[in-house]
mmCIF file of C-alpha atoms in Angstrom:
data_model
loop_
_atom_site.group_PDB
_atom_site.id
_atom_site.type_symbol
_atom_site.label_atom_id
_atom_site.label_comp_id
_atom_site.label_asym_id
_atom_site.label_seq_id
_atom_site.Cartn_x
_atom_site.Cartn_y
_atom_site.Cartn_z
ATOM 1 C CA UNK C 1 33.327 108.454 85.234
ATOM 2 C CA UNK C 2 35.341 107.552 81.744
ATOM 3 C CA UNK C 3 35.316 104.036 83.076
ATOM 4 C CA UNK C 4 32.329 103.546 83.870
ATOM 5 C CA UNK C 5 31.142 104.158 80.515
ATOM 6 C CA UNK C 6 32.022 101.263 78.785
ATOM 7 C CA UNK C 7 30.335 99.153 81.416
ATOM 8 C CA UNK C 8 26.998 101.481 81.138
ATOM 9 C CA UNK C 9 27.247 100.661 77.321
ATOM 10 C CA UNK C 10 27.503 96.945 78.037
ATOM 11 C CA UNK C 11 24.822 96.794 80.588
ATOM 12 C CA UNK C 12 22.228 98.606 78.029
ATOM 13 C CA UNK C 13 23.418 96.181 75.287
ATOM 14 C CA UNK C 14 22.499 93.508 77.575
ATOM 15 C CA UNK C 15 19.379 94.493 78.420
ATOM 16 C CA UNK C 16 18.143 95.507 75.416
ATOM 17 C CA UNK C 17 19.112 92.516 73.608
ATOM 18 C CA UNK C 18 17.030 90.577 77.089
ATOM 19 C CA UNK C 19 14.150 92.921 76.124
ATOM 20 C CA UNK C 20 13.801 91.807 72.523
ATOM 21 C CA UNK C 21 14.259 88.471 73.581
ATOM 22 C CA UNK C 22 10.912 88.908 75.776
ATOM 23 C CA UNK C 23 9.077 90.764 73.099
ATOM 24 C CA UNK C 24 9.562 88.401 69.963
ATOM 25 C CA UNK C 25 6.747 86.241 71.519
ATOM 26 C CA UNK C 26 4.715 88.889 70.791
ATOM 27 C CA UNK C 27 5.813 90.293 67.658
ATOM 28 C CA UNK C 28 5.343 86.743 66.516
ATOM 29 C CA UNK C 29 1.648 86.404 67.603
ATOM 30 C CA UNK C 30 0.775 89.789 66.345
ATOM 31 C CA UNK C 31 1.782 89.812 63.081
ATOM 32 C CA UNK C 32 0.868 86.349 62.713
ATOM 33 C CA UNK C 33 -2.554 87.048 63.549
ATOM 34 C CA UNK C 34 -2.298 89.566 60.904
ATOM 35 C CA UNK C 35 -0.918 88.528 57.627
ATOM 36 C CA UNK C 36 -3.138 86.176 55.356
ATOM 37 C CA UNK C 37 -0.586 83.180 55.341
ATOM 38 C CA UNK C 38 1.834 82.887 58.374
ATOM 39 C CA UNK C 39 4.412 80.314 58.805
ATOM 40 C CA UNK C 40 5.273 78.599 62.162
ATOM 41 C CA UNK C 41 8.843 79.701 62.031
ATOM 42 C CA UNK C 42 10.748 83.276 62.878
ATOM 43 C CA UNK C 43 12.246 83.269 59.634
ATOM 44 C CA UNK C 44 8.282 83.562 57.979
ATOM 45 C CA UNK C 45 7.798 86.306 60.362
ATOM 46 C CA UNK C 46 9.125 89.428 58.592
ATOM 47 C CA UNK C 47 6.107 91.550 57.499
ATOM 48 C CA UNK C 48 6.060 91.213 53.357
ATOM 49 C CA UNK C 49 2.204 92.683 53.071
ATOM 50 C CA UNK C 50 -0.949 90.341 53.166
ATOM 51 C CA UNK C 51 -2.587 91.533 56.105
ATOM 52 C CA UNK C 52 -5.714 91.070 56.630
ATOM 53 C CA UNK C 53 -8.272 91.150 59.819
ATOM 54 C CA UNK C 54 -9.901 88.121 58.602
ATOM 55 C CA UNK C 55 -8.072 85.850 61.552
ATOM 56 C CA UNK C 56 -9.829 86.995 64.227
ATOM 57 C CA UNK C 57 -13.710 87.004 61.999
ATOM 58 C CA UNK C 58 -12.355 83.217 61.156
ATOM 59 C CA UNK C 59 -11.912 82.545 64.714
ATOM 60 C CA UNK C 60 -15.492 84.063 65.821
ATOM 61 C CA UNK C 61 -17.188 81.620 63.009
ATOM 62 C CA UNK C 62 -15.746 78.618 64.427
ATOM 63 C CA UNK C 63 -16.294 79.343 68.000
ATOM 64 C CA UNK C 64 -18.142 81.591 70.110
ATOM 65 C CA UNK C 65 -15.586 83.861 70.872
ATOM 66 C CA UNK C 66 -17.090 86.901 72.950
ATOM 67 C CA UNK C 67 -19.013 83.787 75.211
ATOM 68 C CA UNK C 68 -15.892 82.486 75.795
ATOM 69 C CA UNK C 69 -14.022 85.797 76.824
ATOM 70 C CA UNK C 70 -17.615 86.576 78.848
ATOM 71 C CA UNK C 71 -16.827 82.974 80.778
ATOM 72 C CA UNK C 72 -13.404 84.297 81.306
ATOM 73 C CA UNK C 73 -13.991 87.341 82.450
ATOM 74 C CA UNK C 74 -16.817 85.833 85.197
ATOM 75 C CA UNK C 75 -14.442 83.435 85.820
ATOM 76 C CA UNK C 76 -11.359 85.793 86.401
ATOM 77 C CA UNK C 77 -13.734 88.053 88.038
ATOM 78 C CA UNK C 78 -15.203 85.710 90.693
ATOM 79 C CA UNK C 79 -11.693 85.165 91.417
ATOM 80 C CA UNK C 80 -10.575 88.021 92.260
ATOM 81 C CA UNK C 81 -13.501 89.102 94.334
ATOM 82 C CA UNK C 82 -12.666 86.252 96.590
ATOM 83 C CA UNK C 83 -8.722 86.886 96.561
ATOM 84 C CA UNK C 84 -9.035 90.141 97.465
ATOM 85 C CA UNK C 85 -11.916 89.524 99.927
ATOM 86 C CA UNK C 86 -10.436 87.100 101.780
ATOM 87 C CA UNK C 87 -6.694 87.524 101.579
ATOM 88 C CA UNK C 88 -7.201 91.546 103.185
ATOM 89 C CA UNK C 89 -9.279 90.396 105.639
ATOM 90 C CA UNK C 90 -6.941 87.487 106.285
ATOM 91 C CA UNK C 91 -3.863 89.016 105.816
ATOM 92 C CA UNK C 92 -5.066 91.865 108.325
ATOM 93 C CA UNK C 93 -6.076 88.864 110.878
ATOM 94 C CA UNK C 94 -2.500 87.647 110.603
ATOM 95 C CA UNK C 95 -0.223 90.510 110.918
ATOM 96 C CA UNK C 96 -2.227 93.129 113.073
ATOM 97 C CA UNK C 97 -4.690 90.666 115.264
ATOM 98 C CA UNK C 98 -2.818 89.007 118.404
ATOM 99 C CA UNK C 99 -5.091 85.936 118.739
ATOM 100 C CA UNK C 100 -4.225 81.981 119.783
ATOM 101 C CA UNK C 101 -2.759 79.908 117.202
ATOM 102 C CA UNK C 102 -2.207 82.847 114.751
ATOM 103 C CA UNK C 103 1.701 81.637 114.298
ATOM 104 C CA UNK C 104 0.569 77.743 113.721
ATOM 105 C CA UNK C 105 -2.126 78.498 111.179
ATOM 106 C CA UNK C 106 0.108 80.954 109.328
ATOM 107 C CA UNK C 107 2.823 77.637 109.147
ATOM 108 C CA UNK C 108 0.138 75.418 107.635
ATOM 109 C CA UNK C 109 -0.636 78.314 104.992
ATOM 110 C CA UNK C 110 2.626 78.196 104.045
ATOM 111 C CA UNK C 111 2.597 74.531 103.478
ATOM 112 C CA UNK C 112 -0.569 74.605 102.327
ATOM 113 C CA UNK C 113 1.294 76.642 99.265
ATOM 114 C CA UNK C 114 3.996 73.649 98.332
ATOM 115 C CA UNK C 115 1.419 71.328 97.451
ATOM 116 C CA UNK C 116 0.972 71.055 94.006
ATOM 117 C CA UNK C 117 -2.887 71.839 92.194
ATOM 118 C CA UNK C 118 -2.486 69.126 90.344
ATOM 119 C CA UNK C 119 -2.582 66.438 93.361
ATOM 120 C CA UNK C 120 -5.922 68.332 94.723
ATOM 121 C CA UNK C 121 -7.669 68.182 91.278
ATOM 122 C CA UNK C 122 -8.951 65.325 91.382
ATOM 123 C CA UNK C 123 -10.370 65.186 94.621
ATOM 124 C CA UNK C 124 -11.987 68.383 94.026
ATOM 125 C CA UNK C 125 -13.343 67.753 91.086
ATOM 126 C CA UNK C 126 -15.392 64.847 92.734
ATOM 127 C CA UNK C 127 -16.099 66.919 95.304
ATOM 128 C CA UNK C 128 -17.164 70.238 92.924
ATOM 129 C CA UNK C 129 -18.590 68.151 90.378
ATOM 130 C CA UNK C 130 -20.509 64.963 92.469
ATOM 131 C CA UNK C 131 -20.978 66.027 96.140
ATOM 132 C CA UNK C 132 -21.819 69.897 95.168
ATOM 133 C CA UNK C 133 -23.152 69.471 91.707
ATOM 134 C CA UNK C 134 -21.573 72.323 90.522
ATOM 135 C CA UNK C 135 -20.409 70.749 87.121
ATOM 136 C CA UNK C 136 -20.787 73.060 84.436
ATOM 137 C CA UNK C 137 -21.269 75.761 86.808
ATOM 138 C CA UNK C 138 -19.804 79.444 87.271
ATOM 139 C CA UNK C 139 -19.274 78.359 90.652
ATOM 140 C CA UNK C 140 -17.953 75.478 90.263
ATOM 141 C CA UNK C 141 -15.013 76.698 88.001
ATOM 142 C CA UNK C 142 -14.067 79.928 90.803
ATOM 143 C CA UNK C 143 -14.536 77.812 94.064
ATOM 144 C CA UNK C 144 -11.145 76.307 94.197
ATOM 145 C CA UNK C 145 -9.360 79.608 93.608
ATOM 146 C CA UNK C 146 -11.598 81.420 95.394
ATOM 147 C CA UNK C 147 -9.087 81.908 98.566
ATOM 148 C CA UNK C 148 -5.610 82.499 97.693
ATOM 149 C CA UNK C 149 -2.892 81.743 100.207
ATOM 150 C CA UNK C 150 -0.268 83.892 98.209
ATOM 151 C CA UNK C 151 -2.147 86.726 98.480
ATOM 152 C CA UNK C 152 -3.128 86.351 102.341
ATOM 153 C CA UNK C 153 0.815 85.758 102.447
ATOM 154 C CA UNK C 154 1.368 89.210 100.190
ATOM 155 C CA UNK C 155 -0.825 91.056 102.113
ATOM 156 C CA UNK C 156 0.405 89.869 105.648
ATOM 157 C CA UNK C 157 3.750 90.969 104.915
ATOM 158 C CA UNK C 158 2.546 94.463 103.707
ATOM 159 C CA UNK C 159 0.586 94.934 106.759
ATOM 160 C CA UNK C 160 3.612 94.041 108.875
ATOM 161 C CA UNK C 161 4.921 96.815 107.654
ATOM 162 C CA UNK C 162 2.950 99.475 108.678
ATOM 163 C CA UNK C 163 3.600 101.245 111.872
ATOM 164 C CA UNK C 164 1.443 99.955 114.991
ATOM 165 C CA UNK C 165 0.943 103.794 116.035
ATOM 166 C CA UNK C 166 -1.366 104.401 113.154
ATOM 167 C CA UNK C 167 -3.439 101.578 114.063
ATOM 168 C CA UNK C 168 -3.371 102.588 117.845
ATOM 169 C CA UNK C 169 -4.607 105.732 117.066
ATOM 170 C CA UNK C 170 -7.343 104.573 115.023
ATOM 171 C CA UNK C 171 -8.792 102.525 118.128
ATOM 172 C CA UNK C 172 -8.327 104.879 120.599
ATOM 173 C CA UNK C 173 -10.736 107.382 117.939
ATOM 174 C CA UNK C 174 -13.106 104.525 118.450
ATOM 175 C CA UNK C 175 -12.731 103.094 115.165
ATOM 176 C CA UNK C 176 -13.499 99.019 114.901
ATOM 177 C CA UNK C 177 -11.212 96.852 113.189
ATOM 178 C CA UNK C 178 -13.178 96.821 110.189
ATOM 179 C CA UNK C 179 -13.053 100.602 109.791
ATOM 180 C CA UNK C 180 -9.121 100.170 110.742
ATOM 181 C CA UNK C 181 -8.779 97.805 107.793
ATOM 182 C CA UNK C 182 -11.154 100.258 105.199
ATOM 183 C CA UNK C 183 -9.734 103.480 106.199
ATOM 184 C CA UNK C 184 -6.251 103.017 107.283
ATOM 185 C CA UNK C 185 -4.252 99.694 106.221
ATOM 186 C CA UNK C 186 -5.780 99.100 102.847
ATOM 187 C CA UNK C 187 -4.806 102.651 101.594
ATOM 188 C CA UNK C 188 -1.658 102.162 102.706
ATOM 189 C CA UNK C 189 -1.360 98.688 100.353
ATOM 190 C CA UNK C 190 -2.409 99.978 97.458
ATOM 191 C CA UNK C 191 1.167 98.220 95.406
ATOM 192 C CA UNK C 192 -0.091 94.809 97.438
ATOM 193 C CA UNK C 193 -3.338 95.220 95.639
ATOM 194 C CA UNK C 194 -1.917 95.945 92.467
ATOM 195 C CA UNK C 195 0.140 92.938 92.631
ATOM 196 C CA UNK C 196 -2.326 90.636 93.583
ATOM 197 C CA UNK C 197 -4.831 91.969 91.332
ATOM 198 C CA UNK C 198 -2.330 90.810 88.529
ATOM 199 C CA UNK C 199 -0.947 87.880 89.596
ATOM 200 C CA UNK C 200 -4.542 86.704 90.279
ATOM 201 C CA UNK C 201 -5.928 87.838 87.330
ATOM 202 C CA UNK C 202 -2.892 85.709 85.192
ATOM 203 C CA UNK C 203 -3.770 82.751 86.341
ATOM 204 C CA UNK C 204 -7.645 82.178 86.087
ATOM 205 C CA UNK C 205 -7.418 83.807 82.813
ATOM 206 C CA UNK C 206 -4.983 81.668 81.176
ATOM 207 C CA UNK C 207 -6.052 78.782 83.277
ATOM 208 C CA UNK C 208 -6.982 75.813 80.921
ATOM 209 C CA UNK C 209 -6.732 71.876 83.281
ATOM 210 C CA UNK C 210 -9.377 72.962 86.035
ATOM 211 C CA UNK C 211 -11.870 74.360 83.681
ATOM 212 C CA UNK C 212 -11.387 71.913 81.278
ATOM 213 C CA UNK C 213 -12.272 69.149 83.882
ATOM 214 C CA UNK C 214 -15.391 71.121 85.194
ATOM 215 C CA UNK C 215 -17.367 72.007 81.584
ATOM 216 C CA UNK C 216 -18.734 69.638 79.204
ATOM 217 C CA UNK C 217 -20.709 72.350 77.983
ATOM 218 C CA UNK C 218 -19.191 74.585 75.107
ATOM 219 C CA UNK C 219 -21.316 77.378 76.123
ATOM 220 C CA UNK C 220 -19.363 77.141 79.539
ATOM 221 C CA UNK C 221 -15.781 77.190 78.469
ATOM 222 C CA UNK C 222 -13.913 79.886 79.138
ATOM 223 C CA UNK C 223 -11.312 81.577 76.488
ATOM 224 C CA UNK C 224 -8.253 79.307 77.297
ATOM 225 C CA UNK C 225 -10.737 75.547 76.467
ATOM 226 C CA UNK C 226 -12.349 76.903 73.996
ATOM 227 C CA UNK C 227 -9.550 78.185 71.804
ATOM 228 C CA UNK C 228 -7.529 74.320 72.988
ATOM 229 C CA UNK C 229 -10.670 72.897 71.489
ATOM 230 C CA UNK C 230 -10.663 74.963 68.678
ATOM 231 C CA UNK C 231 -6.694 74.149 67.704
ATOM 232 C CA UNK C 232 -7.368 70.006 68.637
ATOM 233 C CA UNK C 233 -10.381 69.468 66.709
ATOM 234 C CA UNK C 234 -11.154 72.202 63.995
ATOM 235 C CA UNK C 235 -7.847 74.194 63.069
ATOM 236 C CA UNK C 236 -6.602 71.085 60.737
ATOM 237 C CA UNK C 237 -9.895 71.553 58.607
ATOM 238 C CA UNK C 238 -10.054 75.041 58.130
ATOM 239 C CA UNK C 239 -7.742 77.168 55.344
ATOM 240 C CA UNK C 240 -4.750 79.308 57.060
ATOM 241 C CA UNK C 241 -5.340 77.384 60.875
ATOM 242 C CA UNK C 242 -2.154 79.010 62.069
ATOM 243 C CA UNK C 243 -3.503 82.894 61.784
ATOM 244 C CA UNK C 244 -6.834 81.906 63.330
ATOM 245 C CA UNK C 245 -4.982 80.258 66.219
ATOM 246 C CA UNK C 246 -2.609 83.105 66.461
ATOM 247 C CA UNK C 247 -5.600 85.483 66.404
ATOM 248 C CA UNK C 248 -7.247 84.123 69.116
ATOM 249 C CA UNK C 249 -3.947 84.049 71.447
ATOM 250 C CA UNK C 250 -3.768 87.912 70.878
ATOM 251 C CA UNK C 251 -7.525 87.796 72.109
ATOM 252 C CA UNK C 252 -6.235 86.250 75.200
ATOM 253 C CA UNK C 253 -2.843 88.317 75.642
ATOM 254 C CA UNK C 254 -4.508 91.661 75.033
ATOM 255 C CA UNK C 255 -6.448 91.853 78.531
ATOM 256 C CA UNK C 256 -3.294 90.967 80.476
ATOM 257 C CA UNK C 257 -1.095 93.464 78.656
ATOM 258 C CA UNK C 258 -3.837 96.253 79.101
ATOM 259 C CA UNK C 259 -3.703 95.229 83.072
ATOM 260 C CA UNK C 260 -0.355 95.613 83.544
ATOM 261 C CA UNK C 261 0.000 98.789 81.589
ATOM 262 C CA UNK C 262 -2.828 100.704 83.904
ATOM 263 C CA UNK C 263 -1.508 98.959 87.367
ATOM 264 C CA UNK C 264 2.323 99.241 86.430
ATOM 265 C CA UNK C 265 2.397 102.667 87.999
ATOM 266 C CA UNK C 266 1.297 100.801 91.446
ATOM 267 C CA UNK C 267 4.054 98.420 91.312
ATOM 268 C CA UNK C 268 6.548 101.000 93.770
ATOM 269 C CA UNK C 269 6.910 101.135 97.497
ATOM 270 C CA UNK C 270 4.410 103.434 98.998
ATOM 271 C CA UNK C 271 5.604 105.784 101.850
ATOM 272 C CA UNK C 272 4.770 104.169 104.407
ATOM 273 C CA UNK C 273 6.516 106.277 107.270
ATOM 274 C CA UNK C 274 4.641 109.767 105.932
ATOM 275 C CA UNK C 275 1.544 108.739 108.222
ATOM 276 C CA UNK C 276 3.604 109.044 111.111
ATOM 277 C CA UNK C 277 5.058 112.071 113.062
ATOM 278 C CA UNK C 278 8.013 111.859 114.449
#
């Protein structure tokens, strides 16, 4: 056990100097937001007084700020309605249905997944944007991410591994696959949900190129455009751009870090065998 100390000591070391590597980001932004003239390097970061809220009222003057988080939020949340929607009811299809050509269409998923957004986004914006008319549109900013193949993929691979007796059971009671998938398997995936609900929530909430391409109108932008606009064509005519800028990245940091401190207790492996008796 003597031994073994020196190599706990080094492994904490490790990580804690790993953790304040991941945190600085965010020491930076916050207290950048906060003091009345930040610099753009570490060295300026050290708290010496000056703090002020004024940041984040600058910020609101010289864009609509809560529009832009209520765009984001629509946004995110149209989003994840569809992720969710579709990738249970998908992911159920694939690992629990036996149907024809369940194997190919899970392969062309999968490749589906290695090509690159940015190839498809121009294409789909004529699409969104000229066939639809759906520029400038709620609609037209969630449609593309409205399916997610890494979350049917997630869930599929939960599902998998849930016993088949539980679902046996559940149709000899008479229960339809529907009520299956309610009652039984999405219970049971409640760590699958978590994770998807955060992954998907990351990305249309920082997402900036797509909604970029589909709104002209300011009233329309979400957070992520609106706070690019702010930096590219207002920042460099305003006193103290930097803590403005840095207030409105807190603005879009704080929902994400709020998400992942309520779901984090989600993120461990449920017991899956429990619903079975030997």
């Amino acid at each position: 056990m003597r031994s073994r100390i020196p190599t706990r000591i080094a492994l904490y070391v490790v990580l804690a100097l790993a953790a304040l590597v991941f945190i600085f980001p965010f020491y930076f932004m916050i207290v950048g937001a906060l003091q009345e003239n930040p610099t753009t390097t570490p060295a300026g970061m050290v708290p010496t007084g000056g703090w002020t809220l004024e940041n984040f009222a600058r910020i609101d003057e010289r864009l609509p700020l809560l529009r832009a988080l209520l765009n984001s939020v629509v946004f995110t949340a149209g989003v994840l309605l569809g992720t969710l929607t579709f990738g249970l009811s998908a992911g159920y299809a694939l690992s629990r249905l036996h149907w024809r050509g369940r194997g190919v269409l899970f392969v062309v998923m999968l490749g589906v997944q290695m090509v690159p957004f940015q190839l498809l986004m121009i294409p789909l914006y004529v699409q969104v944007a000229g066939s639809y008319g759906l520029g400038d549109t709620y609609a037209g900013m969630i449609l593309p991410f409205f399916i997610n193949t890494t979350a049917v993929f997630i869930f599929r691979q939960f599902f998998l591994a849930l016993p088949e007796e539980m679902f046996e059971a559940a149709r000899i009671d008479g229960a339809s696959e529907l009520r299956v998938l309610w009652a039984i398997a999405i219970p049971l995936v409640r760590p699958a949900i978590a994770t998807v609900v955060l992954i998907t929530f990351i990305g249309p909430w920082n997402e900036f190129l797509w909604p970029f391409l589909i709104t002209k109108d300011a009233s329309m932008q979400p957070l992520a455009v609106a706070l690019a606009n702010y930096i590219a064509n207002i920042a460099q005519t305003v006193a103290n751009p930097n803590g403005a800028i840095l207030a409105g990245a807190c603005a879009l940091a704080l929902p994400v870090v709020i998400l992942f401190c309520l779901f984090q207790k989600y993120f461990t492996a449920s017991d899956i065998g429990a619903g079975v008796k030997g």
